[in-house]
Amino acid sequence: MEYVILDEIGKGSYGCVFKARHRETGTIYAIKRMSLRTSPYEKLCVINELRILASHKCPFIIAFKTAFMFSNMLHIVTEYA
């Protein structure tokens, strides 16, 4: 994985959020880690969250960096605020 997990910064109904550092650049990001072994409704909510994060251009909303699968978990990487 190209990110080093530093601290857990929050938990919610869909997963946990971690503070992480990119190995090459040293940039700090937030990574939301979620299981995809959920109901069809929850999967739809995850897909909608990714669509919104990836398409918005508002400077007042956290910016989406990337998303990837690792260890059977979906990881959503966003800027850290």
mmCIF file of the N, C-alpha and C atoms, coordinates in Angstrom:
data_MODEL
# 
_entry.id   MODEL 
# 
loop_
_atom_site.group_PDB 
_atom_site.id 
_atom_site.type_symbol 
_atom_site.label_atom_id 
_atom_site.label_alt_id 
_atom_site.label_comp_id 
_atom_site.label_asym_id 
_atom_site.label_entity_id 
_atom_site.label_seq_id 
_atom_site.pdbx_PDB_ins_code 
_atom_site.Cartn_x 
_atom_site.Cartn_y 
_atom_site.Cartn_z 
_atom_site.occupancy 
_atom_site.B_iso_or_equiv 
_atom_site.pdbx_formal_charge 
_atom_site.auth_seq_id 
_atom_site.auth_comp_id 
_atom_site.auth_asym_id 
_atom_site.auth_atom_id 
_atom_site.pdbx_PDB_model_num 
ATOM 1   N N  . MET A 1 1  ? 0.860   -1.185 0.000  1.00 0.00 ? 1  MET A N  1 
ATOM 2   C CA . MET A 1 1  ? 0.000   0.000  0.000  1.00 0.00 ? 1  MET A CA 1 
ATOM 3   C C  . MET A 1 1  ? 0.898   1.237  0.000  1.00 0.00 ? 1  MET A C  1 
ATOM 4   N N  . GLU A 1 2  ? 0.511   2.246  -0.741 1.00 0.00 ? 2  GLU A N  1 
ATOM 5   C CA . GLU A 1 2  ? 1.338   3.443  -0.865 1.00 0.00 ? 2  GLU A CA 1 
ATOM 6   C C  . GLU A 1 2  ? 1.078   4.481  0.221  1.00 0.00 ? 2  GLU A C  1 
ATOM 7   N N  . TYR A 1 3  ? 0.267   4.136  1.219  1.00 0.00 ? 3  TYR A N  1 
ATOM 8   C CA . TYR A 1 3  ? -0.015  5.035  2.333  1.00 0.00 ? 3  TYR A CA 1 
ATOM 9   C C  . TYR A 1 3  ? 0.369   4.362  3.651  1.00 0.00 ? 3  TYR A C  1 
ATOM 10  N N  . VAL A 1 4  ? 0.858   5.154  4.600  1.00 0.00 ? 4  VAL A N  1 
ATOM 11  C CA . VAL A 1 4  ? 1.164   4.670  5.939  1.00 0.00 ? 4  VAL A CA 1 
ATOM 12  C C  . VAL A 1 4  ? 0.076   5.196  6.863  1.00 0.00 ? 4  VAL A C  1 
ATOM 13  N N  . ILE A 1 5  ? -0.639  4.278  7.526  1.00 0.00 ? 5  ILE A N  1 
ATOM 14  C CA . ILE A 1 5  ? -1.699  4.673  8.458  1.00 0.00 ? 5  ILE A CA 1 
ATOM 15  C C  . ILE A 1 5  ? -1.047  5.226  9.721  1.00 0.00 ? 5  ILE A C  1 
ATOM 16  N N  . LEU A 1 6  ? -1.470  6.429  10.143 1.00 0.00 ? 6  LEU A N  1 
ATOM 17  C CA . LEU A 1 6  ? -0.893  7.072  11.323 1.00 0.00 ? 6  LEU A CA 1 
ATOM 18  C C  . LEU A 1 6  ? -1.794  6.944  12.545 1.00 0.00 ? 6  LEU A C  1 
ATOM 19  N N  . ASP A 1 7  ? -3.037  7.390  12.442 1.00 0.00 ? 7  ASP A N  1 
ATOM 20  C CA . ASP A 1 7  ? -3.961  7.390  13.572 1.00 0.00 ? 7  ASP A CA 1 
ATOM 21  C C  . ASP A 1 7  ? -5.380  7.153  13.078 1.00 0.00 ? 7  ASP A C  1 
ATOM 22  N N  . GLU A 1 8  ? -6.214  6.571  13.940 1.00 0.00 ? 8  GLU A N  1 
ATOM 23  C CA . GLU A 1 8  ? -7.647  6.520  13.665 1.00 0.00 ? 8  GLU A CA 1 
ATOM 24  C C  . GLU A 1 8  ? -8.230  7.851  14.127 1.00 0.00 ? 8  GLU A C  1 
ATOM 25  N N  . ILE A 1 9  ? -8.977  8.510  13.239 1.00 0.00 ? 9  ILE A N  1 
ATOM 26  C CA . ILE A 1 9  ? -9.528  9.822  13.595 1.00 0.00 ? 9  ILE A CA 1 
ATOM 27  C C  . ILE A 1 9  ? -11.045 9.825  13.704 1.00 0.00 ? 9  ILE A C  1 
ATOM 28  N N  . GLY A 1 10 ? -11.687 8.710  13.379 1.00 0.00 ? 10 GLY A N  1 
ATOM 29  C CA . GLY A 1 10 ? -13.138 8.668  13.524 1.00 0.00 ? 10 GLY A CA 1 
ATOM 30  C C  . GLY A 1 10 ? -13.722 7.325  13.116 1.00 0.00 ? 10 GLY A C  1 
ATOM 31  N N  . LYS A 1 11 ? -14.946 7.087  13.590 1.00 0.00 ? 11 LYS A N  1 
ATOM 32  C CA . LYS A 1 11 ? -15.696 5.879  13.244 1.00 0.00 ? 11 LYS A CA 1 
ATOM 33  C C  . LYS A 1 11 ? -17.121 6.273  12.940 1.00 0.00 ? 11 LYS A C  1 
ATOM 34  N N  . GLY A 1 12 ? -17.726 5.559  12.032 1.00 0.00 ? 12 GLY A N  1 
ATOM 35  C CA . GLY A 1 12 ? -19.116 5.805  11.708 1.00 0.00 ? 12 GLY A CA 1 
ATOM 36  C C  . GLY A 1 12 ? -19.815 4.505  11.382 1.00 0.00 ? 12 GLY A C  1 
ATOM 37  N N  . SER A 1 13 ? -21.028 4.617  10.907 1.00 0.00 ? 13 SER A N  1 
ATOM 38  C CA . SER A 1 13 ? -21.811 3.419  10.616 1.00 0.00 ? 13 SER A CA 1 
ATOM 39  C C  . SER A 1 13 ? -21.278 2.658  9.405  1.00 0.00 ? 13 SER A C  1 
ATOM 40  N N  . TYR A 1 14 ? -20.547 3.326  8.514  1.00 0.00 ? 14 TYR A N  1 
ATOM 41  C CA . TYR A 1 14 ? -20.046 2.670  7.307  1.00 0.00 ? 14 TYR A CA 1 
ATOM 42  C C  . TYR A 1 14 ? -18.584 2.256  7.398  1.00 0.00 ? 14 TYR A C  1 
ATOM 43  N N  . GLY A 1 15 ? -17.838 2.760  8.369  1.00 0.00 ? 15 GLY A N  1 
ATOM 44  C CA . GLY A 1 15 ? -16.438 2.384  8.463  1.00 0.00 ? 15 GLY A CA 1 
ATOM 45  C C  . GLY A 1 15 ? -15.646 3.303  9.373  1.00 0.00 ? 15 GLY A C  1 
ATOM 46  N N  . CYS A 1 16 ? -14.323 3.234  9.228  1.00 0.00 ? 16 CYS A N  1 
ATOM 47  C CA . CYS A 1 16 ? -13.402 4.034  10.046 1.00 0.00 ? 16 CYS A CA 1 
ATOM 48  C C  . CYS A 1 16 ? -12.631 4.994  9.149  1.00 0.00 ? 16 CYS A C  1 
ATOM 49  N N  . VAL A 1 17 ? -12.208 6.116  9.741  1.00 0.00 ? 17 VAL A N  1 
ATOM 50  C CA . VAL A 1 17 ? -11.400 7.096  9.022  1.00 0.00 ? 17 VAL A CA 1 
ATOM 51  C C  . VAL A 1 17 ? -10.052 7.190  9.720  1.00 0.00 ? 17 VAL A C  1 
ATOM 52  N N  . PHE A 1 18 ? -8.999  7.177  8.902  1.00 0.00 ? 18 PHE A N  1 
ATOM 53  C CA . PHE A 1 18 ? -7.642  7.210  9.415  1.00 0.00 ? 18 PHE A CA 1 
ATOM 54  C C  . PHE A 1 18 ? -6.868  8.384  8.824  1.00 0.00 ? 18 PHE A C  1 
ATOM 55  N N  . LYS A 1 19 ? -5.961  8.918  9.609  1.00 0.00 ? 19 LYS A N  1 
ATOM 56  C CA . LYS A 1 19 ? -4.989  9.888  9.111  1.00 0.00 ? 19 LYS A CA 1 
ATOM 57  C C  . LYS A 1 19 ? -3.857  9.054  8.528  1.00 0.00 ? 19 LYS A C  1 
ATOM 58  N N  . ALA A 1 20 ? -3.408  9.394  7.312  1.00 0.00 ? 20 ALA A N  1 
ATOM 59  C CA . ALA A 1 20 ? -2.372  8.607  6.647  1.00 0.00 ? 20 ALA A CA 1 
ATOM 60  C C  . ALA A 1 20 ? -1.396  9.523  5.910  1.00 0.00 ? 20 ALA A C  1 
ATOM 61  N N  . ARG A 1 21 ? -0.201  8.997  5.695  1.00 0.00 ? 21 ARG A N  1 
ATOM 62  C CA . ARG A 1 21 ? 0.825   9.736  4.976  1.00 0.00 ? 21 ARG A CA 1 
ATOM 63  C C  . ARG A 1 21 ? 1.191   8.963  3.718  1.00 0.00 ? 21 ARG A C  1 
ATOM 64  N N  . HIS A 1 22 ? 1.250   9.681  2.588  1.00 0.00 ? 22 HIS A N  1 
ATOM 65  C CA . HIS A 1 22 ? 1.667   9.071  1.327  1.00 0.00 ? 22 HIS A CA 1 
ATOM 66  C C  . HIS A 1 22 ? 3.158   8.759  1.426  1.00 0.00 ? 22 HIS A C  1 
ATOM 67  N N  . ARG A 1 23 ? 3.561   7.544  1.085  1.00 0.00 ? 23 ARG A N  1 
ATOM 68  C CA . ARG A 1 23 ? 4.949   7.109  1.251  1.00 0.00 ? 23 ARG A CA 1 
ATOM 69  C C  . ARG A 1 23 ? 5.941   7.945  0.447  1.00 0.00 ? 23 ARG A C  1 
ATOM 70  N N  . GLU A 1 24 ? 5.608   8.302  -0.775 1.00 0.00 ? 24 GLU A N  1 
ATOM 71  C CA . GLU A 1 24 ? 6.559   9.010  -1.645 1.00 0.00 ? 24 GLU A CA 1 
ATOM 72  C C  . GLU A 1 24 ? 6.588   10.514 -1.405 1.00 0.00 ? 24 GLU A C  1 
ATOM 73  N N  . THR A 1 25 ? 5.419   11.128 -1.262 1.00 0.00 ? 25 THR A N  1 
ATOM 74  C CA . THR A 1 25 ? 5.367   12.588 -1.172 1.00 0.00 ? 25 THR A CA 1 
ATOM 75  C C  . THR A 1 25 ? 5.347   13.113 0.252  1.00 0.00 ? 25 THR A C  1 
ATOM 76  N N  . GLY A 1 26 ? 4.952   12.268 1.208  1.00 0.00 ? 26 GLY A N  1 
ATOM 77  C CA . GLY A 1 26 ? 4.832   12.705 2.589  1.00 0.00 ? 26 GLY A CA 1 
ATOM 78  C C  . GLY A 1 26 ? 3.577   13.503 2.869  1.00 0.00 ? 26 GLY A C  1 
ATOM 79  N N  . THR A 1 27 ? 2.712   13.664 1.878  1.00 0.00 ? 27 THR A N  1 
ATOM 80  C CA . THR A 1 27 ? 1.460   14.404 2.037  1.00 0.00 ? 27 THR A CA 1 
ATOM 81  C C  . THR A 1 27 ? 0.513   13.646 2.964  1.00 0.00 ? 27 THR A C  1 
ATOM 82  N N  . ILE A 1 28 ? -0.159  14.388 3.839  1.00 0.00 ? 28 ILE A N  1 
ATOM 83  C CA . ILE A 1 28 ? -1.112  13.792 4.777  1.00 0.00 ? 28 ILE A CA 1 
ATOM 84  C C  . ILE A 1 28 ? -2.511  13.772 4.146  1.00 0.00 ? 28 ILE A C  1 
ATOM 85  N N  . TYR A 1 29 ? -3.193  12.630 4.251  1.00 0.00 ? 29 TYR A N  1 
ATOM 86  C CA . TYR A 1 29 ? -4.542  12.450 3.719  1.00 0.00 ? 29 TYR A CA 1 
ATOM 87  C C  . TYR A 1 29 ? -5.420  11.808 4.786  1.00 0.00 ? 29 TYR A C  1 
ATOM 88  N N  . ALA A 1 30 ? -6.715  11.820 4.545  1.00 0.00 ? 30 ALA A N  1 
ATOM 89  C CA . ALA A 1 30 ? -7.673  11.047 5.334  1.00 0.00 ? 30 ALA A CA 1 
ATOM 90  C C  . ALA A 1 30 ? -8.098  9.861  4.476  1.00 0.00 ? 30 ALA A C  1 
ATOM 91  N N  . ILE A 1 31 ? -8.143  8.687  5.077  1.00 0.00 ? 31 ILE A N  1 
ATOM 92  C CA . ILE A 1 31 ? -8.562  7.486  4.358  1.00 0.00 ? 31 ILE A CA 1 
ATOM 93  C C  . ILE A 1 31 ? -9.751  6.880  5.089  1.00 0.00 ? 31 ILE A C  1 
ATOM 94  N N  . LYS A 1 32 ? -10.868 6.786  4.379  1.00 0.00 ? 32 LYS A N  1 
ATOM 95  C CA . LYS A 1 32 ? -12.061 6.138  4.919  1.00 0.00 ? 32 LYS A CA 1 
ATOM 96  C C  . LYS A 1 32 ? -12.044 4.695  4.436  1.00 0.00 ? 32 LYS A C  1 
ATOM 97  N N  . ARG A 1 33 ? -12.063 3.756  5.383  1.00 0.00 ? 33 ARG A N  1 
ATOM 98  C CA . ARG A 1 33 ? -11.995 2.335  5.059  1.00 0.00 ? 33 ARG A CA 1 
ATOM 99  C C  . ARG A 1 33 ? -13.342 1.696  5.362  1.00 0.00 ? 33 ARG A C  1 
ATOM 100 N N  . MET A 1 34 ? -13.907 1.015  4.344  1.00 0.00 ? 34 MET A N  1 
ATOM 101 C CA . MET A 1 34 ? -15.241 0.424  4.478  1.00 0.00 ? 34 MET A CA 1 
ATOM 102 C C  . MET A 1 34 ? -15.274 -0.981 3.908  1.00 0.00 ? 34 MET A C  1 
ATOM 103 N N  . SER A 1 35 ? -16.054 -1.827 4.545  1.00 0.00 ? 35 SER A N  1 
ATOM 104 C CA . SER A 1 35 ? -16.297 -3.162 4.029  1.00 0.00 ? 35 SER A CA 1 
ATOM 105 C C  . SER A 1 35 ? -17.378 -3.085 2.958  1.00 0.00 ? 35 SER A C  1 
ATOM 106 N N  . LEU A 1 36 ? -17.222 -3.873 1.918  1.00 0.00 ? 36 LEU A N  1 
ATOM 107 C CA . LEU A 1 36 ? -18.259 -3.928 0.886  1.00 0.00 ? 36 LEU A CA 1 
ATOM 108 C C  . LEU A 1 36 ? -19.177 -5.129 1.068  1.00 0.00 ? 36 LEU A C  1 
ATOM 109 N N  . ARG A 1 37 ? -19.035 -5.819 2.173  1.00 0.00 ? 37 ARG A N  1 
ATOM 110 C CA . ARG A 1 37 ? -19.925 -6.947 2.491  1.00 0.00 ? 37 ARG A CA 1 
ATOM 111 C C  . ARG A 1 37 ? -21.140 -6.411 3.230  1.00 0.00 ? 37 ARG A C  1 
ATOM 112 N N  . THR A 1 38 ? -21.917 -5.625 2.508  1.00 0.00 ? 38 THR A N  1 
ATOM 113 C CA . THR A 1 38 ? -23.065 -4.950 3.103  1.00 0.00 ? 38 THR A CA 1 
ATOM 114 C C  . THR A 1 38 ? -24.295 -5.174 2.238  1.00 0.00 ? 38 THR A C  1 
ATOM 115 N N  . SER A 1 39 ? -25.366 -4.545 2.618  1.00 0.00 ? 39 SER A N  1 
ATOM 116 C CA . SER A 1 39 ? -26.623 -4.673 1.882  1.00 0.00 ? 39 SER A CA 1 
ATOM 117 C C  . SER A 1 39 ? -26.534 -3.919 0.554  1.00 0.00 ? 39 SER A C  1 
ATOM 118 N N  . PRO A 1 40 ? -27.410 -4.234 -0.391 1.00 0.00 ? 40 PRO A N  1 
ATOM 119 C CA . PRO A 1 40 ? -27.437 -3.495 -1.658 1.00 0.00 ? 40 PRO A CA 1 
ATOM 120 C C  . PRO A 1 40 ? -27.665 -1.991 -1.459 1.00 0.00 ? 40 PRO A C  1 
ATOM 121 N N  . TYR A 1 41 ? -28.476 -1.622 -0.476 1.00 0.00 ? 41 TYR A N  1 
ATOM 122 C CA . TYR A 1 41 ? -28.715 -0.201 -0.204 1.00 0.00 ? 41 TYR A CA 1 
ATOM 123 C C  . TYR A 1 41 ? -27.425 0.492  0.236  1.00 0.00 ? 41 TYR A C  1 
ATOM 124 N N  . GLU A 1 42 ? -26.660 -0.143 1.128  1.00 0.00 ? 42 GLU A N  1 
ATOM 125 C CA . GLU A 1 42 ? -25.411 0.461  1.600  1.00 0.00 ? 42 GLU A CA 1 
ATOM 126 C C  . GLU A 1 42 ? -24.395 0.572  0.471  1.00 0.00 ? 42 GLU A C  1 
ATOM 127 N N  . LYS A 1 43 ? -24.345 -0.426 -0.422 1.00 0.00 ? 43 LYS A N  1 
ATOM 128 C CA . LYS A 1 43 ? -23.450 -0.350 -1.585 1.00 0.00 ? 43 LYS A CA 1 
ATOM 129 C C  . LYS A 1 43 ? -23.832 0.821  -2.476 1.00 0.00 ? 43 LYS A C  1 
ATOM 130 N N  . LEU A 1 44 ? -25.121 1.045  -2.663 1.00 0.00 ? 44 LEU A N  1 
ATOM 131 C CA . LEU A 1 44 ? -25.598 2.173  -3.460 1.00 0.00 ? 44 LEU A CA 1 
ATOM 132 C C  . LEU A 1 44 ? -25.186 3.498  -2.813 1.00 0.00 ? 44 LEU A C  1 
ATOM 133 N N  . CYS A 1 45 ? -25.258 3.573  -1.495 1.00 0.00 ? 45 CYS A N  1 
ATOM 134 C CA . CYS A 1 45 ? -24.833 4.785  -0.782 1.00 0.00 ? 45 CYS A CA 1 
ATOM 135 C C  . CYS A 1 45 ? -23.344 5.049  -0.984 1.00 0.00 ? 45 CYS A C  1 
ATOM 136 N N  . VAL A 1 46 ? -22.538 4.006  -0.963 1.00 0.00 ? 46 VAL A N  1 
ATOM 137 C CA . VAL A 1 46 ? -21.096 4.155  -1.182 1.00 0.00 ? 46 VAL A CA 1 
ATOM 138 C C  . VAL A 1 46 ? -20.818 4.648  -2.597 1.00 0.00 ? 46 VAL A C  1 
ATOM 139 N N  . ILE A 1 47 ? -21.497 4.072  -3.565 1.00 0.00 ? 47 ILE A N  1 
ATOM 140 C CA . ILE A 1 47 ? -21.322 4.494  -4.958 1.00 0.00 ? 47 ILE A CA 1 
ATOM 141 C C  . ILE A 1 47 ? -21.719 5.954  -5.123 1.00 0.00 ? 47 ILE A C  1 
ATOM 142 N N  . ASN A 1 48 ? -22.823 6.359  -4.510 1.00 0.00 ? 48 ASN A N  1 
ATOM 143 C CA . ASN A 1 48 ? -23.258 7.758  -4.600 1.00 0.00 ? 48 ASN A CA 1 
ATOM 144 C C  . ASN A 1 48 ? -22.254 8.698  -3.933 1.00 0.00 ? 48 ASN A C  1 
ATOM 145 N N  . GLU A 1 49 ? -21.694 8.290  -2.799 1.00 0.00 ? 49 GLU A N  1 
ATOM 146 C CA . GLU A 1 49 ? -20.684 9.113  -2.124 1.00 0.00 ? 49 GLU A CA 1 
ATOM 147 C C  . GLU A 1 49 ? -19.465 9.315  -3.023 1.00 0.00 ? 49 GLU A C  1 
ATOM 148 N N  . LEU A 1 50 ? -19.016 8.247  -3.671 1.00 0.00 ? 50 LEU A N  1 
ATOM 149 C CA . LEU A 1 50 ? -17.865 8.359  -4.575 1.00 0.00 ? 50 LEU A CA 1 
ATOM 150 C C  . LEU A 1 50 ? -18.167 9.263  -5.767 1.00 0.00 ? 50 LEU A C  1 
ATOM 151 N N  . ARG A 1 51 ? -19.357 9.145  -6.326 1.00 0.00 ? 51 ARG A N  1 
ATOM 152 C CA . ARG A 1 51 ? -19.740 10.004 -7.460 1.00 0.00 ? 51 ARG A CA 1 
ATOM 153 C C  . ARG A 1 51 ? -19.723 11.477 -7.067 1.00 0.00 ? 51 ARG A C  1 
ATOM 154 N N  . ILE A 1 52 ? -20.282 11.778 -5.909 1.00 0.00 ? 52 ILE A N  1 
ATOM 155 C CA . ILE A 1 52 ? -20.338 13.173 -5.449 1.00 0.00 ? 52 ILE A CA 1 
ATOM 156 C C  . ILE A 1 52 ? -18.935 13.697 -5.177 1.00 0.00 ? 52 ILE A C  1 
ATOM 157 N N  . LEU A 1 53 ? -18.137 12.929 -4.438 1.00 0.00 ? 53 LEU A N  1 
ATOM 158 C CA . LEU A 1 53 ? -16.778 13.365 -4.118 1.00 0.00 ? 53 LEU A CA 1 
ATOM 159 C C  . LEU A 1 53 ? -15.932 13.575 -5.372 1.00 0.00 ? 53 LEU A C  1 
ATOM 160 N N  . ALA A 1 54 ? -16.066 12.680 -6.345 1.00 0.00 ? 54 ALA A N  1 
ATOM 161 C CA . ALA A 1 54 ? -15.239 12.764 -7.548 1.00 0.00 ? 54 ALA A CA 1 
ATOM 162 C C  . ALA A 1 54 ? -15.662 13.869 -8.501 1.00 0.00 ? 54 ALA A C  1 
ATOM 163 N N  . SER A 1 55 ? -16.906 14.322 -8.419 1.00 0.00 ? 55 SER A N  1 
ATOM 164 C CA . SER A 1 55 ? -17.394 15.267 -9.425 1.00 0.00 ? 55 SER A CA 1 
ATOM 165 C C  . SER A 1 55 ? -17.505 16.712 -8.955 1.00 0.00 ? 55 SER A C  1 
ATOM 166 N N  . HIS A 1 56 ? -17.476 16.975 -7.661 1.00 0.00 ? 56 HIS A N  1 
ATOM 167 C CA . HIS A 1 56 ? -17.677 18.346 -7.200 1.00 0.00 ? 56 HIS A CA 1 
ATOM 168 C C  . HIS A 1 56 ? -16.432 19.205 -7.413 1.00 0.00 ? 56 HIS A C  1 
ATOM 169 N N  . LYS A 1 57 ? -16.615 20.500 -7.516 1.00 0.00 ? 57 LYS A N  1 
ATOM 170 C CA . LYS A 1 57 ? -15.512 21.446 -7.676 1.00 0.00 ? 57 LYS A CA 1 
ATOM 171 C C  . LYS A 1 57 ? -15.571 22.551 -6.631 1.00 0.00 ? 57 LYS A C  1 
ATOM 172 N N  . CYS A 1 58 ? -16.328 22.352 -5.578 1.00 0.00 ? 58 CYS A N  1 
ATOM 173 C CA . CYS A 1 58 ? -16.510 23.377 -4.551 1.00 0.00 ? 58 CYS A CA 1 
ATOM 174 C C  . CYS A 1 58 ? -15.285 23.430 -3.631 1.00 0.00 ? 58 CYS A C  1 
ATOM 175 N N  . PRO A 1 59 ? -14.709 24.608 -3.423 1.00 0.00 ? 59 PRO A N  1 
ATOM 176 C CA . PRO A 1 59 ? -13.532 24.709 -2.553 1.00 0.00 ? 59 PRO A CA 1 
ATOM 177 C C  . PRO A 1 59 ? -13.852 24.525 -1.068 1.00 0.00 ? 59 PRO A C  1 
ATOM 178 N N  . PHE A 1 60 ? -15.136 24.463 -0.719 1.00 0.00 ? 60 PHE A N  1 
ATOM 179 C CA . PHE A 1 60 ? -15.544 24.326 0.682  1.00 0.00 ? 60 PHE A CA 1 
ATOM 180 C C  . PHE A 1 60 ? -15.882 22.892 1.072  1.00 0.00 ? 60 PHE A C  1 
ATOM 181 N N  . ILE A 1 61 ? -15.697 21.951 0.150  1.00 0.00 ? 61 ILE A N  1 
ATOM 182 C CA . ILE A 1 61 ? -15.949 20.534 0.411  1.00 0.00 ? 61 ILE A CA 1 
ATOM 183 C C  . ILE A 1 61 ? -14.628 19.786 0.260  1.00 0.00 ? 61 ILE A C  1 
ATOM 184 N N  . ILE A 1 62 ? -14.384 18.839 1.145  1.00 0.00 ? 62 ILE A N  1 
ATOM 185 C CA . ILE A 1 62 ? -13.151 18.042 1.117  1.00 0.00 ? 62 ILE A CA 1 
ATOM 186 C C  . ILE A 1 62 ? -12.951 17.440 -0.271 1.00 0.00 ? 62 ILE A C  1 
ATOM 187 N N  . ALA A 1 63 ? -11.725 17.549 -0.792 1.00 0.00 ? 63 ALA A N  1 
ATOM 188 C CA . ALA A 1 63 ? -11.410 17.064 -2.143 1.00 0.00 ? 63 ALA A CA 1 
ATOM 189 C C  . ALA A 1 63 ? -11.104 15.565 -2.137 1.00 0.00 ? 63 ALA A C  1 
ATOM 190 N N  . PHE A 1 64 ? -11.628 14.886 -3.128 1.00 0.00 ? 64 PHE A N  1 
ATOM 191 C CA . PHE A 1 64 ? -11.403 13.456 -3.345 1.00 0.00 ? 64 PHE A CA 1 
ATOM 192 C C  . PHE A 1 64 ? -10.059 13.279 -4.049 1.00 0.00 ? 64 PHE A C  1 
ATOM 193 N N  . LYS A 1 65 ? -9.245  12.326 -3.582 1.00 0.00 ? 65 LYS A N  1 
ATOM 194 C CA . LYS A 1 65 ? -7.959  12.031 -4.206 1.00 0.00 ? 65 LYS A CA 1 
ATOM 195 C C  . LYS A 1 65 ? -8.054  10.779 -5.064 1.00 0.00 ? 65 LYS A C  1 
ATOM 196 N N  . THR A 1 66 ? -8.422  9.652  -4.449 1.00 0.00 ? 66 THR A N  1 
ATOM 197 C CA . THR A 1 66 ? -8.522  8.389  -5.165 1.00 0.00 ? 66 THR A CA 1 
ATOM 198 C C  . THR A 1 66 ? -9.305  7.384  -4.321 1.00 0.00 ? 66 THR A C  1 
ATOM 199 N N  . ALA A 1 67 ? -9.598  6.250  -4.890 1.00 0.00 ? 67 ALA A N  1 
ATOM 200 C CA . ALA A 1 67 ? -10.223 5.136  -4.167 1.00 0.00 ? 67 ALA A CA 1 
ATOM 201 C C  . ALA A 1 67 ? -9.585  3.852  -4.674 1.00 0.00 ? 67 ALA A C  1 
ATOM 202 N N  . PHE A 1 68 ? -9.438  2.883  -3.777 1.00 0.00 ? 68 PHE A N  1 
ATOM 203 C CA . PHE A 1 68 ? -8.842  1.616  -4.170 1.00 0.00 ? 68 PHE A CA 1 
ATOM 204 C C  . PHE A 1 68 ? -9.305  0.512  -3.227 1.00 0.00 ? 68 PHE A C  1 
ATOM 205 N N  . MET A 1 69 ? -9.128  -0.722 -3.669 1.00 0.00 ? 69 MET A N  1 
ATOM 206 C CA . MET A 1 69 ? -9.438  -1.896 -2.856 1.00 0.00 ? 69 MET A CA 1 
ATOM 207 C C  . MET A 1 69 ? -8.131  -2.448 -2.290 1.00 0.00 ? 69 MET A C  1 
ATOM 208 N N  . PHE A 1 70 ? -8.147  -2.803 -0.991 1.00 0.00 ? 70 PHE A N  1 
ATOM 209 C CA . PHE A 1 70 ? -6.990  -3.417 -0.346 1.00 0.00 ? 70 PHE A CA 1 
ATOM 210 C C  . PHE A 1 70 ? -7.522  -4.279 0.789  1.00 0.00 ? 70 PHE A C  1 
ATOM 211 N N  . SER A 1 71 ? -7.087  -5.518 0.851  1.00 0.00 ? 71 SER A N  1 
ATOM 212 C CA . SER A 1 71 ? -7.521  -6.464 1.891  1.00 0.00 ? 71 SER A CA 1 
ATOM 213 C C  . SER A 1 71 ? -9.046  -6.557 1.982  1.00 0.00 ? 71 SER A C  1 
ATOM 214 N N  . ASN A 1 72 ? -9.712  -6.678 0.840  1.00 0.00 ? 72 ASN A N  1 
ATOM 215 C CA . ASN A 1 72 ? -11.170 -6.807 0.760  1.00 0.00 ? 72 ASN A CA 1 
ATOM 216 C C  . ASN A 1 72 ? -11.919 -5.621 1.358  1.00 0.00 ? 72 ASN A C  1 
ATOM 217 N N  . MET A 1 73 ? -11.283 -4.454 1.407  1.00 0.00 ? 73 MET A N  1 
ATOM 218 C CA . MET A 1 73 ? -11.908 -3.243 1.933  1.00 0.00 ? 73 MET A CA 1 
ATOM 219 C C  . MET A 1 73 ? -11.766 -2.134 0.897  1.00 0.00 ? 73 MET A C  1 
ATOM 220 N N  . LEU A 1 74 ? -12.796 -1.302 0.800  1.00 0.00 ? 74 LEU A N  1 
ATOM 221 C CA . LEU A 1 74 ? -12.736 -0.118 -0.050 1.00 0.00 ? 74 LEU A CA 1 
ATOM 222 C C  . LEU A 1 74 ? -12.093 1.009  0.749  1.00 0.00 ? 74 LEU A C  1 
ATOM 223 N N  . HIS A 1 75 ? -11.122 1.678  0.156  1.00 0.00 ? 75 HIS A N  1 
ATOM 224 C CA . HIS A 1 75 ? -10.432 2.808  0.790  1.00 0.00 ? 75 HIS A CA 1 
ATOM 225 C C  . HIS A 1 75 ? -10.695 4.046  -0.058 1.00 0.00 ? 75 HIS A C  1 
ATOM 226 N N  . ILE A 1 76 ? -11.252 5.086  0.550  1.00 0.00 ? 76 ILE A N  1 
ATOM 227 C CA . ILE A 1 76 ? -11.495 6.350  -0.125 1.00 0.00 ? 76 ILE A CA 1 
ATOM 228 C C  . ILE A 1 76 ? -10.511 7.368  0.451  1.00 0.00 ? 76 ILE A C  1 
ATOM 229 N N  . VAL A 1 77 ? -9.650  7.911  -0.402 1.00 0.00 ? 77 VAL A N  1 
ATOM 230 C CA . VAL A 1 77 ? -8.619  8.846  0.032  1.00 0.00 ? 77 VAL A CA 1 
ATOM 231 C C  . VAL A 1 77 ? -9.081  10.270 -0.296 1.00 0.00 ? 77 VAL A C  1 
ATOM 232 N N  . THR A 1 78 ? -9.068  11.125 0.715  1.00 0.00 ? 78 THR A N  1 
ATOM 233 C CA . THR A 1 78 ? -9.457  12.530 0.541  1.00 0.00 ? 78 THR A CA 1 
ATOM 234 C C  . THR A 1 78 ? -8.398  13.424 1.189  1.00 0.00 ? 78 THR A C  1 
ATOM 235 N N  . GLU A 1 79 ? -8.486  14.717 0.902  1.00 0.00 ? 79 GLU A N  1 
ATOM 236 C CA . GLU A 1 79 ? -7.570  15.632 1.576  1.00 0.00 ? 79 GLU A CA 1 
ATOM 237 C C  . GLU A 1 79 ? -7.865  15.603 3.069  1.00 0.00 ? 79 GLU A C  1 
ATOM 238 N N  . TYR A 1 80 ? -6.870  15.933 3.861  1.00 0.00 ? 80 TYR A N  1 
ATOM 239 C CA . TYR A 1 80 ? -7.003  15.940 5.313  1.00 0.00 ? 80 TYR A CA 1 
ATOM 240 C C  . TYR A 1 80 ? -7.233  17.388 5.761  1.00 0.00 ? 80 TYR A C  1 
ATOM 241 N N  . ALA A 1 81 ? -8.259  17.592 6.549  1.00 0.00 ? 81 ALA A N  1 
ATOM 242 C CA . ALA A 1 81 ? -8.556  18.954 7.015  1.00 0.00 ? 81 ALA A CA 1 
ATOM 243 C C  . ALA A 1 81 ? -8.602  18.992 8.528  1.00 0.00 ? 81 ALA A C  1 
# 
